[in-house]
Short mmCIF file of C-alpha atoms in Angstrom, two decimals:
data_model
loop_
_atom_site.label_atom_id
_atom_site.label_comp_id
_atom_site.label_asym_id
_atom_site.label_seq_id
_atom_site.Cartn_x
_atom_site.Cartn_y
_atom_site.Cartn_z
CA MET A 1345 10.59 -7.17 -27.66
CA SER A 1346 12.45 -5.14 -25.05
CA ASN A 1347 12.90 -1.41 -25.43
CA SER A 1348 16.63 -0.71 -25.94
CA LEU A 1349 16.10 2.79 -24.51
CA SER A 1350 14.59 1.55 -21.26
CA ALA A 1351 16.53 2.06 -18.05
CA PRO A 1352 18.79 -0.83 -17.00
CA LEU A 1353 17.47 -3.07 -14.26
CA LYS A 1354 18.56 -2.39 -10.72
CA ARG A 1355 21.09 -4.94 -9.47
CA VAL A 1356 20.43 -7.36 -6.61
CA LEU A 1357 23.11 -9.43 -4.85
CA SER A 1358 22.61 -12.20 -2.32
CA GLY A 1359 24.35 -15.38 -1.22
CA MET A 1360 23.86 -18.48 0.87
CA ARG A 1361 26.33 -20.55 2.87
CA PRO A 1362 26.59 -24.17 1.71
CA THR A 1363 25.36 -26.10 4.73
CA GLY A 1364 23.88 -28.99 2.75
CA LYS A 1365 20.44 -29.67 1.34
CA LEU A 1366 18.01 -26.83 1.92
CA HIS A 1367 14.84 -27.06 4.00
CA LEU A 1368 11.48 -25.32 3.86
CA GLY A 1369 12.75 -22.58 6.17
CA ASN A 1370 15.54 -21.73 3.70
CA TYR A 1371 13.06 -21.83 0.86
CA MET A 1372 10.43 -19.53 2.35
CA GLY A 1373 13.00 -17.33 4.11
CA ALA A 1374 15.01 -16.48 0.99
CA LEU A 1375 14.89 -18.75 -2.05
CA HIS A 1376 11.19 -18.36 -2.84
CA ASN A 1377 11.73 -14.59 -2.91
CA TRP A 1378 14.83 -14.88 -5.11
CA VAL A 1379 12.83 -16.76 -7.73
CA ARG A 1380 10.48 -13.78 -7.91
CA LEU A 1381 13.26 -11.18 -7.89
CA GLN A 1382 15.04 -12.71 -10.91
CA HIS A 1383 12.18 -11.45 -13.10
CA GLU A 1384 12.36 -7.90 -11.74
CA TYR A 1385 16.08 -7.19 -11.21
CA ASP A 1386 19.56 -7.93 -12.53
CA CYS A 1387 20.28 -10.67 -9.98
CA TYR A 1388 23.57 -12.19 -8.84
CA PHE A 1389 23.24 -15.17 -6.48
CA PHE A 1390 26.30 -16.92 -5.10
CA ILE A 1391 27.15 -19.90 -2.93
CA ALA A 1392 29.33 -18.53 -0.13
CA ASP A 1393 31.84 -21.35 0.28
CA TRP A 1394 34.50 -19.08 1.80
CA HIS A 1395 31.95 -18.02 4.40
CA ALA A 1396 31.41 -21.68 5.28
CA LEU A 1397 35.04 -21.82 6.39
CA THR A 1398 34.57 -19.07 8.98
CA THR A 1399 33.04 -21.65 11.32
CA ASP A 1400 33.90 -25.00 9.68
CA TYR A 1401 37.56 -24.38 8.82
CA ALA A 1402 38.68 -27.39 10.91
CA ASP A 1403 36.70 -29.83 8.76
CA PRO A 1404 35.99 -28.64 5.21
CA SER A 1405 35.30 -32.17 3.92
CA GLN A 1406 31.62 -31.46 3.21
CA VAL A 1407 31.96 -28.03 1.57
CA LYS A 1408 32.16 -29.37 -2.00
CA GLN A 1409 29.17 -31.71 -1.70
CA ASN A 1410 27.17 -29.12 0.21
CA THR A 1411 27.85 -26.58 -2.54
CA LEU A 1412 26.52 -28.99 -5.15
CA ASP A 1413 23.43 -29.74 -3.05
CA VAL A 1414 22.67 -26.04 -2.66
CA VAL A 1415 22.91 -25.25 -6.37
CA LEU A 1416 20.73 -28.27 -7.19
CA ASP A 1417 18.11 -27.01 -4.73
CA TRP A 1418 18.36 -23.53 -6.25
CA LEU A 1419 17.78 -24.83 -9.75
CA GLY A 1420 15.01 -27.09 -8.50
CA ALA A 1421 13.29 -24.16 -6.79
CA GLY A 1422 13.22 -22.26 -10.09
CA LEU A 1423 16.29 -20.05 -10.30
CA ASP A 1424 16.92 -19.73 -14.02
CA PRO A 1425 20.52 -19.24 -15.28
CA GLU A 1426 19.02 -17.41 -18.27
CA LYS A 1427 17.52 -14.83 -15.92
CA CYS A 1428 20.14 -14.53 -13.15
CA VAL A 1429 23.84 -15.13 -12.56
CA LEU A 1430 24.60 -18.18 -10.40
CA PHE A 1431 28.16 -18.71 -9.20
CA VAL A 1432 30.46 -19.96 -6.46
CA GLN A 1433 32.12 -17.27 -4.33
CA SER A 1434 35.62 -18.79 -4.35
CA HIS A 1435 35.60 -18.94 -8.15
CA VAL A 1436 35.64 -15.13 -8.30
CA LYS A 1437 38.99 -14.17 -6.76
CA GLN A 1438 38.21 -10.47 -6.80
CA HIS A 1439 36.02 -10.99 -3.70
CA ALA A 1440 39.15 -11.85 -1.71
CA GLU A 1441 41.11 -8.95 -3.17
CA LEU A 1442 38.48 -6.37 -2.25
CA HIS A 1443 38.10 -7.92 1.20
CA LEU A 1444 41.84 -7.49 1.76
CA LEU A 1445 41.75 -3.85 0.68
CA PHE A 1446 38.74 -3.15 2.89
CA SER A 1447 40.63 -4.64 5.84
CA MET A 1448 43.20 -1.85 5.46
CA ILE A 1449 40.64 0.89 6.15
CA THR A 1450 37.98 -0.69 8.37
CA PRO A 1451 38.23 0.11 12.10
CA LEU A 1452 38.34 -2.96 14.32
CA GLY A 1453 35.53 -1.57 16.47
CA TRP A 1454 33.12 -1.67 13.53
CA LEU A 1455 33.50 -5.45 13.28
CA GLU A 1456 33.35 -6.07 17.02
CA ARG A 1457 30.01 -4.29 17.34
CA VAL A 1458 28.20 -6.40 14.70
CA PRO A 1459 25.37 -7.97 16.77
CA THR A 1460 25.83 -11.53 15.50
CA TYR A 1461 29.56 -11.58 16.38
CA LYS A 1462 29.17 -12.06 20.12
CA GLU A 1463 25.86 -13.91 19.77
CA GLN A 1464 27.38 -16.65 17.62
CA GLN A 1465 30.48 -16.88 19.78
CA GLU A 1466 28.20 -17.62 22.71
CA ASN A 1467 25.82 -19.95 20.86
CA ILE A 1468 28.24 -21.98 18.72
CA THR A 1469 30.05 -24.19 21.20
CA GLY A 1470 32.78 -26.71 20.52
CA LYS A 1471 34.48 -24.55 17.88
CA ASP A 1472 37.29 -22.05 18.27
CA LEU A 1473 35.87 -18.87 16.76
CA SER A 1474 38.66 -16.57 17.95
CA THR A 1475 39.91 -16.16 14.37
CA TYR A 1476 40.16 -13.16 12.06
CA GLY A 1477 38.03 -15.04 9.54
CA PHE A 1478 35.12 -15.17 11.98
CA LEU A 1479 35.57 -11.58 13.12
CA GLY A 1480 35.99 -10.39 9.54
CA TYR A 1481 33.20 -12.31 7.84
CA PRO A 1482 30.87 -9.24 7.78
CA LEU A 1483 33.66 -7.39 5.95
CA LEU A 1484 33.87 -10.21 3.40
CA GLN A 1485 30.10 -9.85 3.05
CA SER A 1486 30.65 -6.16 2.34
CA ALA A 1487 33.11 -7.05 -0.39
CA ASP A 1488 30.64 -9.59 -1.81
CA ILE A 1489 28.02 -6.86 -2.14
CA LEU A 1490 30.06 -3.84 -3.15
CA ILE A 1491 32.15 -5.54 -5.80
CA TYR A 1492 28.99 -5.82 -7.93
CA GLN A 1493 27.89 -2.27 -7.07
CA ALA A 1494 24.58 -3.78 -6.00
CA ASP A 1495 21.59 -1.48 -5.61
CA PHE A 1496 19.71 -3.81 -3.27
CA VAL A 1497 20.44 -6.67 -0.89
CA PRO A 1498 17.45 -8.87 -0.01
CA VAL A 1499 17.74 -9.76 3.68
CA GLY A 1500 15.64 -10.56 6.70
CA GLN A 1501 15.42 -8.14 9.60
CA ASP A 1502 18.24 -9.98 11.44
CA GLN A 1503 20.72 -9.17 8.65
CA VAL A 1504 20.03 -5.43 8.38
CA ALA A 1505 23.03 -4.61 10.62
CA HIS A 1506 25.37 -6.35 8.16
CA VAL A 1507 24.10 -4.26 5.27
CA GLU A 1508 24.49 -1.13 7.39
CA LEU A 1509 28.14 -2.07 7.96
CA THR A 1510 28.50 -2.44 4.19
CA ARG A 1511 27.11 1.06 3.73
CA GLU A 1512 29.59 2.43 6.29
CA VAL A 1513 32.51 0.68 4.59
CA ALA A 1514 31.45 2.07 1.20
CA ARG A 1515 31.12 5.57 2.68
CA ARG A 1516 34.57 5.39 4.23
CA PHE A 1517 36.17 4.03 1.06
CA ASN A 1518 34.53 6.70 -1.11
CA TYR A 1519 35.69 9.42 1.28
CA TYR A 1520 39.32 8.33 1.12
CA TYR A 1521 39.29 7.40 -2.57
CA PRO A 1522 36.84 9.55 -4.54
CA LYS A 1523 36.69 9.41 -8.32
CA PRO A 1524 38.63 12.17 -10.05
CA ASN A 1525 36.49 15.31 -10.33
CA SER A 1526 33.81 13.88 -8.03
CA VAL A 1527 32.31 16.11 -5.35
CA ARG A 1528 32.60 15.32 -1.66
CA GLU A 1529 31.66 17.13 1.50
CA ALA A 1530 34.07 19.32 3.43
CA PRO A 1531 36.65 17.27 5.37
CA HIS A 1532 35.90 16.23 8.92
CA ASP A 1533 38.15 17.32 11.74
CA SER A 1534 38.97 13.67 12.29
CA LEU A 1535 38.48 10.29 10.68
CA ALA A 1536 38.76 8.40 13.94
CA GLU A 1537 37.06 5.05 14.38
CA THR A 1538 33.77 6.66 15.35
CA ALA A 1539 33.80 9.32 12.66
CA GLN A 1540 31.34 8.83 9.80
CA PRO A 1541 32.50 10.24 6.46
CA LEU A 1542 29.71 11.97 4.58
CA PRO A 1543 28.52 10.66 1.19
CA VAL A 1544 30.48 11.36 -1.97
CA LEU A 1545 28.62 12.29 -5.13
CA ASP A 1546 29.31 9.85 -7.99
CA PRO A 1547 31.16 7.34 -5.77
CA ILE A 1548 33.13 4.31 -6.93
CA LEU A 1549 31.16 2.10 -4.53
CA PRO A 1550 27.48 3.12 -4.26
CA GLU A 1551 25.82 2.40 -0.92
CA PRO A 1552 23.37 -0.52 -1.28
CA GLN A 1553 19.85 -0.41 0.08
CA VAL A 1554 18.11 -3.12 2.08
CA LEU A 1555 15.35 -5.02 0.33
CA LEU A 1556 13.51 -6.58 3.26
CA THR A 1557 12.49 -10.14 2.50
CA PRO A 1558 8.96 -11.06 3.55
CA SER A 1559 9.56 -14.06 5.79
CA PRO A 1560 6.44 -15.90 7.00
CA LYS A 1561 6.53 -17.67 10.33
CA LEU A 1562 7.64 -21.21 9.50
CA PRO A 1563 8.03 -23.48 12.52
CA GLY A 1564 9.86 -26.78 12.54
CA THR A 1565 8.27 -30.04 13.56
CA ASP A 1566 8.93 -29.31 17.24
CA GLY A 1567 7.33 -25.86 17.12
CA ARG A 1568 10.61 -23.95 17.25
CA LYS A 1569 12.11 -22.08 14.29
CA MET A 1570 12.97 -24.55 11.55
CA SER A 1571 16.72 -25.17 11.78
CA LYS A 1572 19.11 -28.03 11.09
CA SER A 1573 20.69 -27.45 14.50
CA TYR A 1574 17.32 -28.35 16.08
CA GLY A 1575 16.78 -31.42 13.89
CA ASN A 1576 13.25 -30.24 13.09
CA THR A 1577 13.43 -29.60 9.36
CA ILE A 1578 11.56 -30.73 6.28
CA LEU A 1579 14.03 -30.84 3.40
CA LEU A 1580 13.15 -29.75 -0.12
CA THR A 1581 14.29 -33.23 -1.19
CA ASP A 1582 12.21 -35.20 1.33
CA PRO A 1583 9.93 -37.67 -0.49
CA GLU A 1584 6.22 -37.70 0.30
CA PRO A 1585 6.34 -40.56 2.87
CA VAL A 1586 9.11 -38.79 4.79
CA VAL A 1587 7.20 -35.49 4.79
CA ARG A 1588 4.10 -37.18 6.18
CA GLN A 1589 6.13 -39.11 8.75
CA LYS A 1590 7.84 -35.93 9.99
CA LEU A 1591 4.55 -34.03 10.27
CA LYS A 1592 2.61 -36.73 12.16
CA PRO A 1593 4.20 -36.05 15.58
CA MET A 1594 4.38 -32.26 15.05
CA VAL A 1595 3.41 -30.27 18.13
CA THR A 1596 -0.01 -28.60 18.07
CA ASP A 1597 -2.13 -26.21 20.12
CA PRO A 1598 -1.43 -27.24 23.75
CA ALA A 1599 -5.06 -26.51 24.63
CA ARG A 1600 -6.23 -29.50 22.57
CA VAL A 1601 -5.45 -32.27 25.02
CA ARG A 1602 -8.48 -34.36 23.99
CA ARG A 1603 -10.11 -34.79 20.60
CA SER A 1604 -13.19 -32.92 21.86
CA ASP A 1605 -11.18 -29.87 22.99
CA ARG A 1606 -11.52 -26.73 20.88
CA GLY A 1607 -8.33 -25.27 19.46
CA ASN A 1608 -6.95 -22.12 17.87
CA PRO A 1609 -4.89 -22.32 14.62
CA ASP A 1610 -3.32 -18.94 15.43
CA ILE A 1611 -1.33 -20.44 18.31
CA CYS A 1612 -0.68 -23.79 16.65
CA PRO A 1613 2.54 -24.55 14.69
CA VAL A 1614 0.52 -26.71 12.28
CA GLY A 1615 -1.74 -23.70 11.73
CA ASP A 1616 1.32 -21.61 10.86
CA LEU A 1617 2.23 -24.12 8.13
CA HIS A 1618 -1.33 -24.03 6.79
CA LYS A 1619 -1.11 -20.23 6.47
CA VAL A 1620 1.97 -20.58 4.27
CA PHE A 1621 1.15 -23.59 2.10
CA SER A 1622 -2.60 -24.33 2.14
CA SER A 1623 -5.28 -22.89 -0.13
CA PRO A 1624 -7.78 -20.36 1.28
CA GLU A 1625 -10.44 -23.06 1.12
CA THR A 1626 -8.38 -25.50 3.18
CA LEU A 1627 -7.41 -22.76 5.62
CA ALA A 1628 -11.08 -21.92 6.16
CA LYS A 1629 -11.81 -25.60 6.90
CA VAL A 1630 -8.90 -25.64 9.37
CA TYR A 1631 -10.19 -22.64 11.30
CA ASP A 1632 -13.76 -23.88 11.37
CA GLY A 1633 -12.88 -27.47 12.23
CA CYS A 1634 -10.24 -26.68 14.85
CA LYS A 1635 -12.24 -24.03 16.68
CA SER A 1636 -15.34 -26.23 16.75
CA ALA A 1637 -13.40 -29.44 17.47
CA SER A 1638 -15.08 -31.06 14.48
CA ILE A 1639 -11.70 -32.21 13.15
CA GLY A 1640 -8.79 -33.80 14.98
CA CYS A 1641 -5.13 -32.84 14.82
CA ILE A 1642 -4.28 -35.94 12.80
CA GLU A 1643 -6.68 -34.92 10.04
CA CYS A 1644 -5.40 -31.34 10.18
CA LYS A 1645 -1.79 -32.54 9.83
CA GLY A 1646 -2.81 -34.67 6.86
CA TRP A 1647 -4.17 -31.61 5.11
CA VAL A 1648 -0.99 -29.61 5.69
CA ALA A 1649 1.08 -32.57 4.48
CA ASP A 1650 -0.98 -32.55 1.26
CA ALA A 1651 -0.16 -28.87 0.76
CA VAL A 1652 3.56 -29.26 1.50
CA VAL A 1653 3.88 -32.26 -0.82
CA LYS A 1654 2.13 -30.29 -3.58
CA GLU A 1655 4.58 -27.39 -3.09
CA LEU A 1656 7.61 -29.68 -3.17
CA ALA A 1657 6.61 -31.83 -6.15
CA PRO A 1658 7.70 -29.46 -8.99
CA ILE A 1659 10.85 -28.49 -7.06
CA GLN A 1660 11.87 -32.12 -6.73
CA GLU A 1661 11.04 -32.91 -10.36
CA ARG A 1662 13.30 -30.10 -11.61
CA ARG A 1663 16.04 -31.04 -9.17
CA VAL A 1664 16.09 -34.65 -10.37
CA ARG A 1665 16.47 -33.49 -13.98
CA TYR A 1666 19.52 -31.41 -13.06
CA GLU A 1667 20.89 -34.15 -10.81
CA GLN A 1668 20.86 -36.47 -13.81
CA ASP A 1669 22.90 -33.96 -15.85
CA LEU A 1670 25.69 -32.77 -13.54
CA PRO A 1671 27.89 -31.60 -16.45
CA LEU A 1672 25.13 -29.07 -17.25
CA VAL A 1673 25.16 -27.91 -13.62
CA GLN A 1674 28.93 -27.44 -13.80
CA GLU A 1675 28.54 -25.50 -17.03
CA ILE A 1676 25.93 -23.22 -15.42
CA LEU A 1677 28.32 -22.44 -12.57
CA ASP A 1678 31.28 -21.96 -14.93
CA VAL A 1679 29.35 -19.53 -17.10
CA GLY A 1680 28.00 -17.72 -14.04
CA SER A 1681 31.47 -17.42 -12.51
CA LYS A 1682 32.82 -15.93 -15.75
CA GLN A 1683 29.99 -13.41 -15.86
CA ALA A 1684 30.51 -12.52 -12.20
CA THR A 1685 34.29 -12.26 -12.65
CA ALA A 1686 33.89 -9.89 -15.59
CA ARG A 1687 31.55 -7.64 -13.60
CA ALA A 1688 33.71 -7.78 -10.46
CA GLU A 1689 36.84 -6.93 -12.43
CA GLN A 1690 35.21 -3.74 -13.73
CA THR A 1691 34.79 -2.57 -10.15
CA MET A 1692 38.28 -3.66 -9.13
CA GLN A 1693 39.91 -1.69 -11.92
CA ASP A 1694 38.40 1.48 -10.48
CA VAL A 1695 39.27 0.44 -6.92
CA ARG A 1696 42.90 -0.34 -7.76
CA ALA A 1697 43.35 2.90 -9.63
CA ALA A 1698 41.82 4.92 -6.80
CA MET A 1699 44.12 3.25 -4.25
CA GLY A 1700 47.24 3.76 -6.36
CA LEU A 1701 47.63 0.07 -7.25
CA SER A 1702 48.30 0.46 -10.97
CA GLU A 1703 49.90 -2.38 -12.95
CA THR A 1704 51.77 0.22 -14.99
CA LEU A 1705 54.21 2.26 -12.91
CA VAL A 1706 55.95 4.13 -15.73
CA GLY A 1707 53.96 6.08 -18.30
CA VAL A 1708 54.43 5.34 -21.97
CA ALA A 1709 56.37 8.08 -23.72
CA GLN A 1710 54.47 9.89 -26.45
#
């Protein structure tokens, strides 16, 4: 029985773009950690379908199916709608409203300096990314986070800059629109683009903290980072024969040209997979056998395939159960969206009032 006097759980918010069925890199990079966090925090996890349109606006035909595939993989991986709130971003309209209001106060230079802005423009070819949606997607991310007054955002190191932008947006909003009777620092001489407003005590939008996600090195079948764009992924839905087929030609330690050559699991992509998925006993056999050349790479790949298949089996079993009951999946998302909407609306009522956007313009006479 829970203690009614205990402190409320800290809130965690995170989302994922619907790019289709998830792979092992998605799982170990974020989803595996989310499953753990749902037991420790008040978690809100959303499918960022609006974010998908920032790069795929010209062809949104797959967004709906991709959204379904992502939520099925989430449920298969162990996210429990009884322990966390699962919802679709576009089903909570307050995200768009807060994003619009943030766009009124956010300096353009803040968005242009986000590291991934120019990187993705250079790396994503064949698409016109000279749109406000692409420039402004970190601001939409800020709205996603702040509308739930999240305490923590679980991210990898490469996303820390986005959370820092969110903190800056919250600080600027709270400076311009403090709660009545709240305390704020003495005014700055200027609130130019480069000026940083100081924190406000008891703010409407608390500044979230980063919760760094432990992300083990997980190479794809070609040795590079596992990514759909490289075509080197193992999907959470891949059946056992497909997993084994994908792992057979996986690159290994380049020093092992012949079967008799000694190798080193620490510089081998297959060794990296063993470190994530294999038991300590199997890992010990890998190190001993590889370094002494008493095992070949084919045998080593077979062992890692065993471990990956074992990891995927319960995920796939749960996923199939949900896949066979899609009305239940829809109900989970509907309930989650209602819960998220109710929480988001609480924040928006304070935001609207602070910005002078009251529904009632004339007071009621006493």
